[in-house]
Short mmCIF file of C-alpha atoms in Angstrom, two decimals:
data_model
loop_
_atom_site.label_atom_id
_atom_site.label_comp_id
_atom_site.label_asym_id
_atom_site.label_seq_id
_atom_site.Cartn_x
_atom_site.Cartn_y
_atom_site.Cartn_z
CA UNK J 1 -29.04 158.10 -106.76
CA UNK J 2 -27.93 154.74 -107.45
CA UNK J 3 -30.41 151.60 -106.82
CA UNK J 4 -29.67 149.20 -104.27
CA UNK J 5 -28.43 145.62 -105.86
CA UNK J 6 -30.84 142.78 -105.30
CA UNK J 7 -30.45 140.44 -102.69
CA UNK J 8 -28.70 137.11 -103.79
CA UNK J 9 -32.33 134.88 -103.15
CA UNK J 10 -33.96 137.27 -105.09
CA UNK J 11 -31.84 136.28 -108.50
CA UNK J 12 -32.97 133.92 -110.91
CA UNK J 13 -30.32 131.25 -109.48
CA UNK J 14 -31.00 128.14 -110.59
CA UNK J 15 -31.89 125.81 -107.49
CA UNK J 16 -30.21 122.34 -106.37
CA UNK J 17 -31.42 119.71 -104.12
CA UNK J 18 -30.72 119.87 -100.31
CA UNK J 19 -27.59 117.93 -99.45
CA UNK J 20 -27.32 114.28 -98.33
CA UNK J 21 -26.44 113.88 -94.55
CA UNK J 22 -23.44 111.94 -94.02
CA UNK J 23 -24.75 109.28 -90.67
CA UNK J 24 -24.86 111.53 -87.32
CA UNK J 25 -26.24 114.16 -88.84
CA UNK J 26 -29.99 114.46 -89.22
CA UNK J 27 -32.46 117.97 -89.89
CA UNK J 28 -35.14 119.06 -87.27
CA UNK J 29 -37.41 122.30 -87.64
CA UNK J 30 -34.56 123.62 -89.92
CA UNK J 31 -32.04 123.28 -87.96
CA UNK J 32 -28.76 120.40 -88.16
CA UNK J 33 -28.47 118.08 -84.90
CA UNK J 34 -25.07 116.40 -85.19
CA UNK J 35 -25.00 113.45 -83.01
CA UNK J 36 -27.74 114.86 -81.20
CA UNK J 37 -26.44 117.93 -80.63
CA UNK J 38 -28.59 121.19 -81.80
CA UNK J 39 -25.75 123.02 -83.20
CA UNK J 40 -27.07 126.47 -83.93
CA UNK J 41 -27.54 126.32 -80.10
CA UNK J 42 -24.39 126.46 -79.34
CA UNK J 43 -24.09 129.72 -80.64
CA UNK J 44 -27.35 130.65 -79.07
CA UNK J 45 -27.11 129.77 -75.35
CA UNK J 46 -25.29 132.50 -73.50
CA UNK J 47 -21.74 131.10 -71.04
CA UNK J 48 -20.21 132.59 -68.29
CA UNK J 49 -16.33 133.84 -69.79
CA UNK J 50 -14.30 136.24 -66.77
CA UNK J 51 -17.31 136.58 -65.15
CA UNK J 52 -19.55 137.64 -67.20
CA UNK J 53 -22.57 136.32 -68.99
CA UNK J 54 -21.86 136.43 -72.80
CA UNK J 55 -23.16 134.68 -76.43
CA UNK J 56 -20.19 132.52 -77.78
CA UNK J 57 -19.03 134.53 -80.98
CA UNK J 58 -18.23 133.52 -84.47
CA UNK J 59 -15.51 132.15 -85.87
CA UNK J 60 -16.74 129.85 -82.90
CA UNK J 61 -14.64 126.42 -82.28
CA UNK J 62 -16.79 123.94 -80.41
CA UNK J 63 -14.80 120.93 -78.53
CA UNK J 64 -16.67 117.62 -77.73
CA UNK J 65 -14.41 115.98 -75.16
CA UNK J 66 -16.55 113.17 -74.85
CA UNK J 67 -15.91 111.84 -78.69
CA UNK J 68 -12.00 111.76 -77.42
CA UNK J 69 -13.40 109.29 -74.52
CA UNK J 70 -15.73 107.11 -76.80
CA UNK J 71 -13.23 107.03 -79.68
CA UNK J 72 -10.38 105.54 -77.10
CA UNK J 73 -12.93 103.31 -75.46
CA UNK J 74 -13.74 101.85 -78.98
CA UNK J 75 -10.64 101.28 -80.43
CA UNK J 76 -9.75 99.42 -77.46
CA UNK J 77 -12.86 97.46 -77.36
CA UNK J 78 -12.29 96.62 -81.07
CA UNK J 79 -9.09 95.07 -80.64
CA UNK J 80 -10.45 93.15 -77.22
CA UNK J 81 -12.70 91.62 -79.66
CA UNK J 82 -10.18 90.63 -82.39
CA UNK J 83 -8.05 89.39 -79.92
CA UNK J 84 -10.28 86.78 -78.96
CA UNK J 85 -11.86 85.74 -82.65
CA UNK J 86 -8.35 85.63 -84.06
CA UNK J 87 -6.63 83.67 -80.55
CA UNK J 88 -4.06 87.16 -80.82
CA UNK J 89 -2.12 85.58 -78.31
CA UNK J 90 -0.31 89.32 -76.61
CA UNK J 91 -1.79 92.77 -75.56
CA UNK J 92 -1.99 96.06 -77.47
CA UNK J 93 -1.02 99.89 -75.93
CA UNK J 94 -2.86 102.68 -77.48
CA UNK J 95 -0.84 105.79 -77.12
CA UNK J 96 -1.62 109.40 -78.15
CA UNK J 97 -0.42 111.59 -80.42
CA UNK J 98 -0.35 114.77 -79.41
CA UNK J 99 0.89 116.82 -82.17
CA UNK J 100 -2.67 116.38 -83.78
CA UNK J 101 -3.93 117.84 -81.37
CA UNK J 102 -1.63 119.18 -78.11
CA UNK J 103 -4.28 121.21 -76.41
CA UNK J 104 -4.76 120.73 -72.70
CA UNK J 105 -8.35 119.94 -72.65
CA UNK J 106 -7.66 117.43 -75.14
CA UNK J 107 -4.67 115.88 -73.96
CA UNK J 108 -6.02 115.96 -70.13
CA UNK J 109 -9.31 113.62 -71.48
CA UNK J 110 -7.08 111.39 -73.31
CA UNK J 111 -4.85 110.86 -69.99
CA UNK J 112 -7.28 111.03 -67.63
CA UNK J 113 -8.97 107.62 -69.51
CA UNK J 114 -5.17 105.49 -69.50
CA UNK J 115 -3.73 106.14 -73.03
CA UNK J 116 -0.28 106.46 -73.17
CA UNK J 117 1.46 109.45 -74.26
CA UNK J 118 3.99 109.76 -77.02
CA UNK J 119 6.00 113.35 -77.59
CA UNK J 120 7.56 114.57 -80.23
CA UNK J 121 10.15 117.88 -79.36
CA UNK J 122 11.61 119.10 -75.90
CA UNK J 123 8.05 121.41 -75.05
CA UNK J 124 6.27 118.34 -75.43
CA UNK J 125 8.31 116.64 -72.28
CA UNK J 126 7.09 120.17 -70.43
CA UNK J 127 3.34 118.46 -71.65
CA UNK J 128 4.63 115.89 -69.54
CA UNK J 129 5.13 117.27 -66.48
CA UNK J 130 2.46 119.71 -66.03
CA UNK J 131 0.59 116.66 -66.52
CA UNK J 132 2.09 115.05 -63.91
CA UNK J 133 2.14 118.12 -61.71
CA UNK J 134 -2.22 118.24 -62.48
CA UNK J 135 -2.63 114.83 -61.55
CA UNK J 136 -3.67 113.31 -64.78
CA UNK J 137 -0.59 110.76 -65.37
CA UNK J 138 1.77 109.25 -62.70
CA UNK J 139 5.29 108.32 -63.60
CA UNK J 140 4.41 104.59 -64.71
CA UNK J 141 2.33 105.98 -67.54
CA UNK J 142 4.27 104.76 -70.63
CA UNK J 143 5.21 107.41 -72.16
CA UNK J 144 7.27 107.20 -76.23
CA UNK J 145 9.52 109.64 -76.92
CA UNK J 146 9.63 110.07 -81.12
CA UNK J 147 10.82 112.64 -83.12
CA UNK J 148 14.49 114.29 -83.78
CA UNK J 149 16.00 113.96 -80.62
CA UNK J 150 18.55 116.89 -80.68
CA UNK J 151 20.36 118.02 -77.70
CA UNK J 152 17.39 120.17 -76.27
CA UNK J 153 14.68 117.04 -76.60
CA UNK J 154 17.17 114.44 -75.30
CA UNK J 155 18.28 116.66 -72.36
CA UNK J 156 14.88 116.93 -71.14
CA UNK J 157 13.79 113.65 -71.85
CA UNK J 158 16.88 112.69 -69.38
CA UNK J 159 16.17 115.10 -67.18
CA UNK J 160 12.39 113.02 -66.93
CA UNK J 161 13.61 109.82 -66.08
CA UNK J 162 16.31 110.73 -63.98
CA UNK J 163 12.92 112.30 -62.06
CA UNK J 164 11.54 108.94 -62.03
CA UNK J 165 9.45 108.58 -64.85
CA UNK J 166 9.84 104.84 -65.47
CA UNK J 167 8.23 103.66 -68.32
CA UNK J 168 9.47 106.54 -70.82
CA UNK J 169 10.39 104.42 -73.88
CA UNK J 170 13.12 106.91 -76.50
CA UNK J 171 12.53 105.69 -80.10
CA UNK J 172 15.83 106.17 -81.48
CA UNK J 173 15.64 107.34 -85.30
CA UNK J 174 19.26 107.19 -85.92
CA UNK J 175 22.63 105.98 -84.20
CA UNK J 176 23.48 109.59 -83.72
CA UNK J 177 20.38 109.53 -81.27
CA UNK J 178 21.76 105.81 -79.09
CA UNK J 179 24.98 107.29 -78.24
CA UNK J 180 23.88 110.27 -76.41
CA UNK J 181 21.59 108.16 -74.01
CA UNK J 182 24.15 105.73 -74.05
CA UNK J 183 26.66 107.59 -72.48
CA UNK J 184 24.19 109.21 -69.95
CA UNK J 185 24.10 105.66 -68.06
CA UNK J 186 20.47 106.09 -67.19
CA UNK J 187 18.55 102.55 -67.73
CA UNK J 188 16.13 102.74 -70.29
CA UNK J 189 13.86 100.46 -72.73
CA UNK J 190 14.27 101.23 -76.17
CA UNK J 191 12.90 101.35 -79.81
CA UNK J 192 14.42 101.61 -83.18
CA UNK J 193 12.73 103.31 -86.19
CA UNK J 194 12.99 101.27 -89.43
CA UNK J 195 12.86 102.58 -92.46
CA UNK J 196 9.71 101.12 -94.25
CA UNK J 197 8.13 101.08 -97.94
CA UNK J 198 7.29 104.89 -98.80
CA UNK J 199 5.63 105.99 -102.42
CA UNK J 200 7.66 109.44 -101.88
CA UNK J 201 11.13 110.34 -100.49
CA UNK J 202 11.13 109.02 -96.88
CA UNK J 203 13.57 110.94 -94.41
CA UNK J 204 13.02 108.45 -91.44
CA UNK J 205 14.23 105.67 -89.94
CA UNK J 206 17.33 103.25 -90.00
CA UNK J 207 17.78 100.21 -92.50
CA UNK J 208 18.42 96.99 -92.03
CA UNK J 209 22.13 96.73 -91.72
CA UNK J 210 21.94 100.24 -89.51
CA UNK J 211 19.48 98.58 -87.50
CA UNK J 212 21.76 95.20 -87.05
CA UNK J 213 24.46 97.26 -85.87
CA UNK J 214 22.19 99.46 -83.20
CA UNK J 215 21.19 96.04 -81.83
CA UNK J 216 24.79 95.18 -81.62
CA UNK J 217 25.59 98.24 -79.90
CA UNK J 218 22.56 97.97 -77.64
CA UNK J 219 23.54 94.82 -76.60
CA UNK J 220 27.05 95.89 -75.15
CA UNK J 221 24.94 98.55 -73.47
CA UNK J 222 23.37 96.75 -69.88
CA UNK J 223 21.45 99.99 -69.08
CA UNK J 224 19.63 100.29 -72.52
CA UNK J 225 17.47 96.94 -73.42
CA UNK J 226 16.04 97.11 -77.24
CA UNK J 227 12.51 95.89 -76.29
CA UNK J 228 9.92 97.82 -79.69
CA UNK J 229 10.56 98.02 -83.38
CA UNK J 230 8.93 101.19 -84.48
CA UNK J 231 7.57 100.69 -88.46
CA UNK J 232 5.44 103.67 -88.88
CA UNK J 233 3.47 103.40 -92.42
CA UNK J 234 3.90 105.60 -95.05
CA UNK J 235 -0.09 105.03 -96.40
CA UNK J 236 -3.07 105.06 -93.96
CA UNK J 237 -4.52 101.75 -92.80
CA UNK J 238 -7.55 102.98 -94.61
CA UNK J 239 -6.07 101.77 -98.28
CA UNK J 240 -6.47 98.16 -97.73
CA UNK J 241 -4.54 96.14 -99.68
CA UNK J 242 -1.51 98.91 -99.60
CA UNK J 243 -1.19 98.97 -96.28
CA UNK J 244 -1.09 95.21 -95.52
CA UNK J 245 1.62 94.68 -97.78
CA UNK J 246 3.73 97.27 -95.94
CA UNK J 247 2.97 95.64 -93.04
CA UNK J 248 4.24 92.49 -93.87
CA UNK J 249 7.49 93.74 -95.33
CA UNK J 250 8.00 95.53 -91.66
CA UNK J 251 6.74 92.38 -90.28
CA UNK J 252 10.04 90.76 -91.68
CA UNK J 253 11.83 93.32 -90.90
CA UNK J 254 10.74 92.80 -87.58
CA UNK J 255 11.29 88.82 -87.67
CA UNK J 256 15.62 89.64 -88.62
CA UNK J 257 15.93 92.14 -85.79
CA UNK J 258 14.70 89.36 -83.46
CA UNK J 259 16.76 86.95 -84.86
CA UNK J 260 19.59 89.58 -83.46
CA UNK J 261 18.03 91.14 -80.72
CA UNK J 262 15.56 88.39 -78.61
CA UNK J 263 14.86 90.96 -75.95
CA UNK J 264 12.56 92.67 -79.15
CA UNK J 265 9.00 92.36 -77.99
CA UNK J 266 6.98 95.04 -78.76
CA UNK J 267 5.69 95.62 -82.91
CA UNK J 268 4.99 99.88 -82.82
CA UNK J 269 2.78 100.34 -85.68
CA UNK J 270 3.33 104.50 -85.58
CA UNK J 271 0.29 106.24 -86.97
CA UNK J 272 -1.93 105.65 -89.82
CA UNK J 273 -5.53 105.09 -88.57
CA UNK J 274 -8.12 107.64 -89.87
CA UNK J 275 -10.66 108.84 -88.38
CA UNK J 276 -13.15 106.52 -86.64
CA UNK J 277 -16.36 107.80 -88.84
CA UNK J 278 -14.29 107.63 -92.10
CA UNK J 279 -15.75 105.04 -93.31
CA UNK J 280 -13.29 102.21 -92.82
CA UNK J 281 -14.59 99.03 -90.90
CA UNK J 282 -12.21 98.97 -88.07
CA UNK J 283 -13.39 95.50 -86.58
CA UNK J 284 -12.68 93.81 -90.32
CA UNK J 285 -9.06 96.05 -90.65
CA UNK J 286 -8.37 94.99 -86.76
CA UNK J 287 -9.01 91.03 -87.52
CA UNK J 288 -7.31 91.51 -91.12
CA UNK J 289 -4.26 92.97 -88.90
CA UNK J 290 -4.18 90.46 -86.25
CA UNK J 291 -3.85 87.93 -89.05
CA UNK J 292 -1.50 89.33 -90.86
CA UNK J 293 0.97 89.69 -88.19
CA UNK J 294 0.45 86.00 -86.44
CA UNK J 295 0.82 84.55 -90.41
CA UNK J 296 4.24 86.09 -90.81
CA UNK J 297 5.41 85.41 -87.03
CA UNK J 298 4.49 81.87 -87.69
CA UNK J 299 6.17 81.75 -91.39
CA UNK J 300 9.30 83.45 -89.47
CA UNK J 301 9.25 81.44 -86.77
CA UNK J 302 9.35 84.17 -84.21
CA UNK J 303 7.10 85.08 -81.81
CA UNK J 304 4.33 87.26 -81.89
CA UNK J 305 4.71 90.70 -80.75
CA UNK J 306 2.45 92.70 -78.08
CA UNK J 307 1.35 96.17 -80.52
CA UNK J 308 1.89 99.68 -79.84
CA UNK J 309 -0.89 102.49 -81.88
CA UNK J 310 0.24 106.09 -81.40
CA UNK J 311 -2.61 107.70 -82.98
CA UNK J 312 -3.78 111.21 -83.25
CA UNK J 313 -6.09 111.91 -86.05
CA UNK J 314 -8.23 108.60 -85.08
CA UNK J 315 -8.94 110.04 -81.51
CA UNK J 316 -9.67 113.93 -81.94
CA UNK J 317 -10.39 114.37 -85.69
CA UNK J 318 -14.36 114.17 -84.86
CA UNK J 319 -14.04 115.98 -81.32
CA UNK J 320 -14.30 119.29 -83.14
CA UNK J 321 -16.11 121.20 -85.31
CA UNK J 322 -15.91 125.43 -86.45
CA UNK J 323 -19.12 127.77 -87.07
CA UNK J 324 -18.95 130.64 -89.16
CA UNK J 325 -21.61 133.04 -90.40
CA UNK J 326 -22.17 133.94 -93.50
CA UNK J 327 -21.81 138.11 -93.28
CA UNK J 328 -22.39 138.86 -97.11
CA UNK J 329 -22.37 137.13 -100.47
CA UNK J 330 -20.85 138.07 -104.29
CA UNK J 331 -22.08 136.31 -107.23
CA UNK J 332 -19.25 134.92 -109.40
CA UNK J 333 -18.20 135.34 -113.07
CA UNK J 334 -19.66 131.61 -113.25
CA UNK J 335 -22.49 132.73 -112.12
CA UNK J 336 -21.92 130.78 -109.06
CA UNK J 337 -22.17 132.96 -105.54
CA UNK J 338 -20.00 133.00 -102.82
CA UNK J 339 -20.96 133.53 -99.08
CA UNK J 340 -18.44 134.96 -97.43
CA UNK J 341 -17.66 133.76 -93.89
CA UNK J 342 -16.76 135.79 -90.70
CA UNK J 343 -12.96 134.30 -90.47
CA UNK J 344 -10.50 132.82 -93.03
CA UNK J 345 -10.28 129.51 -94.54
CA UNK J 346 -6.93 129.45 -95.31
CA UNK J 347 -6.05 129.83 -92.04
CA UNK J 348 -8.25 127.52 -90.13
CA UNK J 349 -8.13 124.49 -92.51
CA UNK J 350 -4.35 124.52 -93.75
CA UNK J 351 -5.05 121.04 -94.99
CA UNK J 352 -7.71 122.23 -97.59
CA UNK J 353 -6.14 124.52 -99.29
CA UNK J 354 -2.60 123.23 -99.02
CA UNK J 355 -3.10 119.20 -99.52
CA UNK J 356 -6.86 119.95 -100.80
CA UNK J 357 -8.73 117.65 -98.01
CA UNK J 358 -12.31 117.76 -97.79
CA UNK J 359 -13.86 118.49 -94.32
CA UNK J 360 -17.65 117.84 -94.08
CA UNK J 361 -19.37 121.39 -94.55
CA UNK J 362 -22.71 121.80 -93.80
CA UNK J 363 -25.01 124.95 -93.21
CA UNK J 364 -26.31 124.87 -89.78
CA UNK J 365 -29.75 126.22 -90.33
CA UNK J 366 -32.35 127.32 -93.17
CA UNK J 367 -32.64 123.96 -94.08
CA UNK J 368 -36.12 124.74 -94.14
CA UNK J 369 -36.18 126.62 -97.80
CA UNK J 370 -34.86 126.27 -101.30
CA UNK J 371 -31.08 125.84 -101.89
CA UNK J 372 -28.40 126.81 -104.86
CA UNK J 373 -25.01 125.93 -105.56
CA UNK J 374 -22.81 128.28 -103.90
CA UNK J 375 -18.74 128.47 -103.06
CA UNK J 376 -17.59 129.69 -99.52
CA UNK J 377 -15.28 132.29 -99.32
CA UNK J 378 -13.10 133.73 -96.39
CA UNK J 379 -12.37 137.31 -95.59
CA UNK J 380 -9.01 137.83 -96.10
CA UNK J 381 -7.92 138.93 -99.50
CA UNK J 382 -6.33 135.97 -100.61
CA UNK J 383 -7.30 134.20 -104.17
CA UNK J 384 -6.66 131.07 -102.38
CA UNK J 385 -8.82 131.81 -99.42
CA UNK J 386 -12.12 129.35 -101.11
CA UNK J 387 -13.83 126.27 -100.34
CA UNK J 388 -13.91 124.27 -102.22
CA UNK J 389 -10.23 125.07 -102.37
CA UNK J 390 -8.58 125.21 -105.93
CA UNK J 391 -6.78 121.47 -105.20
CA UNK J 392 -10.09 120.10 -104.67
CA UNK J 393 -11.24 120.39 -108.01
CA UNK J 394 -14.70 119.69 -106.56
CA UNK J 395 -18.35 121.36 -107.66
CA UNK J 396 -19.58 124.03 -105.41
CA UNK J 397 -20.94 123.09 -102.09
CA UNK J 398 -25.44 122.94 -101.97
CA UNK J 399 -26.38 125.53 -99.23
CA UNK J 400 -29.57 127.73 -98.79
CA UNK J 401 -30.58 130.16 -101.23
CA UNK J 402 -31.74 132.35 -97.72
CA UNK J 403 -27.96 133.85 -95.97
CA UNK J 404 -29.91 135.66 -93.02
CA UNK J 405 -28.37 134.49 -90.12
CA UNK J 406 -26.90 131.75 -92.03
CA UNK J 407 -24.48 129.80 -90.14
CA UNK J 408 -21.76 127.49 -91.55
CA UNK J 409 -20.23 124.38 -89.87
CA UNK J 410 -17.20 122.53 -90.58
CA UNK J 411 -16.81 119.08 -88.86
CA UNK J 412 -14.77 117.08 -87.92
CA UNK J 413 -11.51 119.23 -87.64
CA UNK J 414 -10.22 117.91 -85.00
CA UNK J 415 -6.91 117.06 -86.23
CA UNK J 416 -3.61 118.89 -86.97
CA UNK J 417 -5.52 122.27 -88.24
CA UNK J 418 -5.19 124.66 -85.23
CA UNK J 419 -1.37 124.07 -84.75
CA UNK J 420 -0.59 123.62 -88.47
CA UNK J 421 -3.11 127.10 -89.02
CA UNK J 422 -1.41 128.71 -85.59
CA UNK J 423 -3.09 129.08 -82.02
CA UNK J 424 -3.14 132.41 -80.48
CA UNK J 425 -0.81 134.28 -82.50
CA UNK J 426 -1.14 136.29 -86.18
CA UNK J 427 -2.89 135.38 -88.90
CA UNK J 428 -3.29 136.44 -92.53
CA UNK J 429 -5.03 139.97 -93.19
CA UNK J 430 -4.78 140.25 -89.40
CA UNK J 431 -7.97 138.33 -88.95
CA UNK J 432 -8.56 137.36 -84.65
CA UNK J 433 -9.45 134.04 -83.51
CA UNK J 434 -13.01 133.13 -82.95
CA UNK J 435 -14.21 131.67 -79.39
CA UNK J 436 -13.45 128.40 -78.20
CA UNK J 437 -16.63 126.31 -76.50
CA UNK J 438 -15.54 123.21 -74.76
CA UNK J 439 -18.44 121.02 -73.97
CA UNK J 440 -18.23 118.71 -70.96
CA UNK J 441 -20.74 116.35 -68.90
CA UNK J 442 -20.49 117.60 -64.95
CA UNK J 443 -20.72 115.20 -62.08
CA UNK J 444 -24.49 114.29 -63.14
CA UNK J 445 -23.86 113.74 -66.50
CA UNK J 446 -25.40 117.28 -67.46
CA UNK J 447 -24.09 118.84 -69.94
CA UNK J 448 -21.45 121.67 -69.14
CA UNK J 449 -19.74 124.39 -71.16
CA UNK J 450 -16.78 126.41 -70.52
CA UNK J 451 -16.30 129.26 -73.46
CA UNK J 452 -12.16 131.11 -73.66
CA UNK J 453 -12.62 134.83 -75.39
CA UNK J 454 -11.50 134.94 -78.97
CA UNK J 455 -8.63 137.07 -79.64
CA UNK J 456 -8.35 141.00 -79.32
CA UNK J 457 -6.14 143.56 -80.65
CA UNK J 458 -3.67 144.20 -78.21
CA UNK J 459 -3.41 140.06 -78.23
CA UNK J 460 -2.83 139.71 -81.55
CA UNK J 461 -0.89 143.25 -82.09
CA UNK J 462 1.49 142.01 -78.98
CA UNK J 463 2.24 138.74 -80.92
CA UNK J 464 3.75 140.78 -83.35
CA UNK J 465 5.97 143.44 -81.46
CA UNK J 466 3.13 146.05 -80.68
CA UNK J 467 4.29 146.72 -77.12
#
């Protein structure tokens, strides 16, 4: 009869010091609280889901739609402030967008509290109007229409103002793009995409002598009026001295357009803000902006712009966060277990294994015994399916020695992972999706959760052709 193999605490594994807590995250009775929330409760309390009473299940994806309100609130209060220490003489529009994170819960918060809405594709117009149809935007919500516009997208987008929507601003990335809305007739405002400074290969935008001649063109055109230079940067506002410097050469780019085109006033600054609790001072990057662009306006002679931010990873990357549990362990050639989780990696965080980002991972409970060095693992039977992934090139994570019950949280995942990883369709080794909690305050300010099934089999096996 063969003897039963120890359990992993039992080994001699050598043992590491607890990890540090980023700040939000603090340790009570064992347990994580992340910004005050008891997160192994969440997985605890049972929710009512088609009328039943039921325990939200693992891989379990927890939405906090009052981060989305707070982050929008904040960014908006930060440049309020600038405004007024710098004398920013114009206004600022804070759009979002949605291909981090197109979901309706999210994108109904984010309406419901005034952003503006910029699309990408033709099904994000249908966004649109079953937003309008719900109530959460009229048709004088601004609304800035990026992305490819091929006959599909610029059909519907068309299609939306000839309904009356107003204030929908087309960004047009080439001249290809101008003449189909210039021969529609419809009036419009209207951007044009520059091309700005890039480190790699950059597919976007128009140059400088393209985007003389669009103005030219415009300007025949009385139904189009060129009102926003779009200069989205190629580096995140988060690398300082890099991104200022691109800034000011789009800043000049912005100044010779003008010079062409008066009617110009809006600066679009395209994406590029990271996540609020990144680390980057926002209030010092805001004033260091402000100045920048009011410096070259005055050293151009032109006048300043009012600022358009479509963001998406700034507003939702810290809404969300993803529980597994641990459901066995294997101890490495290195000596070095792994835990595996109850879902895939691989497929929930495409940006860790493919571009090797780090999420904060954290276990949930047993914080209240010894810990080890340990990797996480997914189930599927993919090499790749690790974190740390194999582009991090970082040590193993610090998690306790004692995997009963252990839960696993990833934070902050807000951001580009469930459409980049797939929602609601197939995924590698056949592995379902988990449960989605949304979290909510109700009319008191209580706190209320709704909970959406994770996937089945005849789901997932319909996907695919299994009629």
């Amino acid at each position: 009869m063969m003897s039963a193999l120890p359990r992993l605490e039992a080994l001699p594994l050598p043992l590491t010091p607890a990890p540090a807590l980023p700040a939000g995250y603090e340790i009570a009775q064992g347990r994580l609280f992340y910004r005050g929330l008891d997160v192994l409760a969440l997985t605890e309390r049972p929710v009512f889901a088609n009328g039943r009473l039921t325990r939200p299940a693992t891989p379990l994806y927890v939405r906090r739609l009052s981060a989305l309100r707070e982050n929008y609130a904040y960014l908006n209060a930060v440049f309020a402030a600038a405004k007024v220490q710098v004398g920013y003489p114009r206004h600022m529009l804070l759009a979002y967008a949605s291909k981090a994170n197109p979901s309706a819960a999210v994108v109904k918060t984010l309406l419901e509290v005034g952003a503006a809405y910029e699309c990408s594709s033709a099904f994000d117009v249908d966004v649109v109007r079953h937003a309008y149809a719900q109530g959460w935007l009229d048709r004088t919500r601004p609304i800035l229409a990026n992305g490819f516009k091929i006959p599909p997208y610029a059909d519907a987008l068309l299609r939306l103002r000839a309904d009356g929507f107003q204030n929908l601003l087309p960004i047009f990335d080439d001249l290809e793009e101008l003449e189909s809305f210039a021969a529609a007739g419809l009036p419009f405002e209207v951007g044009l995409r520059a091309r700005t400074l890039s480190e790699q290969p950059n597919r976007f935008g128009m140059d400088a002598e393209t985007l003389r001649y669009a103005a030219e063109r415009l300007a025949a055109l009385p139904h189009l009026r060129l009102t926003t230079y779009h200069a989205m940067q190629t580096v995140s506002a988060a690398r300082g001295l890099s991104y200022q410097n691109g800034l000011i050469h789009s800043l000049r780019g912005y100044a010779a357009l003008w010079r062409h085109a008066p009617t110009l006033h809006r600066f679009n600054f395209g994406g590029g803000l990271p996540a609020r609790h990144s680390g980057m001072n926002f209030e010092v990057w805001m004033r260091q902006t402000l100045g920048t662009i009011m410096a070259v306006c005055a050293e151009e002679g032109v006048p300043v712009p009012d600022l358009i931010f479509e963001t998406g990873r700034y507003l939702v990357q810290d809404h969300a966060l993803k529980l597994f549990k641990v459901v066995k362990t294997r101890l490495g050639a290195d000596g070095v277990p792994y835990y595996i989780l109850d879902g895939s990696i691989m497929s929930h965080f495409p940006d860790a294994w493919a571009l090797g980002e780090a999420f904060t991972v954290l276990p949930v409970n047993n914080w209240d015994g010894a810990f080890v060095q340990a990797r996480l693992a997914g189930l599927t039977c993919d090499h790749d399916d690790v974190y740390p992934t194999r582009r991090m090139n970082a040590e193993p994570l610090q998690l306790p020695a004692n995997t009963d019950s252990l839960v696993i949280g990833f934070f902050e995942c807000g951001a580009y992972q469930e459409t980049l990883g797939g929602r609601r369709g197939a995924h590698h080794c056949l592995l379902p999706e988990g449960g989605e909690l949304i979290l909510e305050a109700n009319a008191h300010g209580a706190p209320a959760f709704s909970y959406l099934d994770g996937q089945d089999a005849p789901a997932m096996l319909g996907a695919l052709g299994y009629g």
